[in-house]
């Protein structure tokens, strides 16, 4: 099992000296670090373990001005070496570093009291008590404490043994999901190109693999891989990894990017989380407070939005909240993050990502906290049902579920097949899933929406498909909605006629008033059947409102009583049949016909001649060739 060891502690409390004593390597690599005698950025080394393997070491700076650099290296730690100088004892950055590793979910620590050669044994015991108070009610409470002097070397073997014992007690399974590497360094190596380094969070990467950067989406190929300075064919979670990448946009990479598998594509600017506020946030955290969010090696400005009526979360309290970011990040369920104040002066709290691609919550939304609790604490089937129930889409594809569960496609499909209470179907070239309850709700919304429409529009054949989608499934794509309504049609819930939906028992029946109006319209069209009045003339003559006229006209058209030539011009069906017969009779002796000739046949003006000719062109009776018409082939 691979391990990552990280350091923590106040500035000048001997972190770098301890790592040098353990590994022989000075992790202060920058010229400024050498000149000032302090760590400014992350340093890296590796430690040989008894079984012949090596653990990666990330040495972090202790100065308050470089907390952002410390945070970039604090993720992915299995064991933290926490140094407390015997002469200073617990200092401000000791407390802040303790909060950070606690909030990041580090559960194993070895506290090293350094500089013991400078103080009495009584003072060492006082520092031990300070550490006990410091870790009270944190994840690191009860961690072992050893003593060390970098000057004399006393205690080095105890430190080494403490590390080996602590690592031996760690037994965690490989993290699920695809390869992810938060980038902490980017540099160009002469003759090789761009190199990125980081601590692998999950998955595996191999030489020749194609990866991409999030955010940005730049694509790369892995030319070569190194772990602890040695070339390897593959690397992954729990290792310090250096990747040599080739790609067109390599210059755009920087700390804060995530190099990951090609299938991880969904970056997020809004996620739901479980938040813990630390005592350092003396005034608590207010609703909508602007903060800095640190996740992986990235730092983003953001805002915390609490659920329901919560306006403030006090120190030592926890709460579910929504985190809004100013720029996108690749966020996965279970990722830990740190919250610092807007001015980057202190750490306020932190937490765990619960829903990485959350929708905006309404202030009075019911059961949202219970849903988030299920997403955080429930078993996999419970999480799947809760995720699908809360997803904005009516039905969700496998890719989105994969990224939520942080599982590969095969594992996700296996869980979906084993989870009860789901409905699945094929749509848009993929299998999509929803819950039975969500499906039943959609069915009832559709049925009630159509029923209400039929009641208010009894003469309409059905409701427009897009209008229905907007009312009952606005989050579904047009294609998905059509597929879903086809399924409901197969169940006998609705009927789809072209772009209209109706209930199966809906029948258009004219009432007494409408029947009377239908007769009056037919009579108006029959008075001059080859030159009937336009609708505006019928509207004026009958004294009827246009909406009602249009309703009855559409019913008469569907029933085959009249024929629509243009949106404003209708003929009786018998009249169109008569004109068509005269047209065929003419073409028995002639190959073509001009508009003037057709006007003579119709014994009418261009006001009617041209619209009727265009109607016949449109319906495939004739075709226009220059200024004349010919009978369309196959119509003889």
Short mmCIF file of N, CA, C and O in Angstrom, two decimals, residues 4 112 261 397 504 563:
data_model
loop_
_atom_site.label_atom_id
_atom_site.label_comp_id
_atom_site.label_asym_id
_atom_site.label_seq_id
_atom_site.Cartn_x
_atom_site.Cartn_y
_atom_site.Cartn_z
N UNK A 4 1.50 8.53 1.92
CA UNK A 4 1.99 9.90 1.86
C UNK A 4 2.09 10.43 3.29
O UNK A 4 1.13 10.35 4.06
N UNK A 112 5.77 15.30 17.19
CA UNK A 112 7.20 15.29 17.48
C UNK A 112 7.54 16.60 18.20
O UNK A 112 7.44 17.69 17.62
N UNK A 261 -8.51 11.53 -15.64
CA UNK A 261 -8.98 10.64 -16.69
C UNK A 261 -9.93 11.39 -17.63
O UNK A 261 -10.65 12.29 -17.21
N UNK A 397 -28.29 10.21 -16.94
CA UNK A 397 -27.42 9.26 -17.63
C UNK A 397 -26.35 8.68 -16.71
O UNK A 397 -26.07 9.21 -15.64
N UNK A 504 -55.97 9.69 -23.78
CA UNK A 504 -56.58 8.72 -24.69
C UNK A 504 -58.08 8.91 -24.90
O UNK A 504 -58.60 8.63 -25.99
N UNK A 563 -60.67 22.56 -46.44
CA UNK A 563 -59.25 22.40 -46.76
C UNK A 563 -58.56 23.75 -46.60
O UNK A 563 -59.05 24.77 -47.11
#
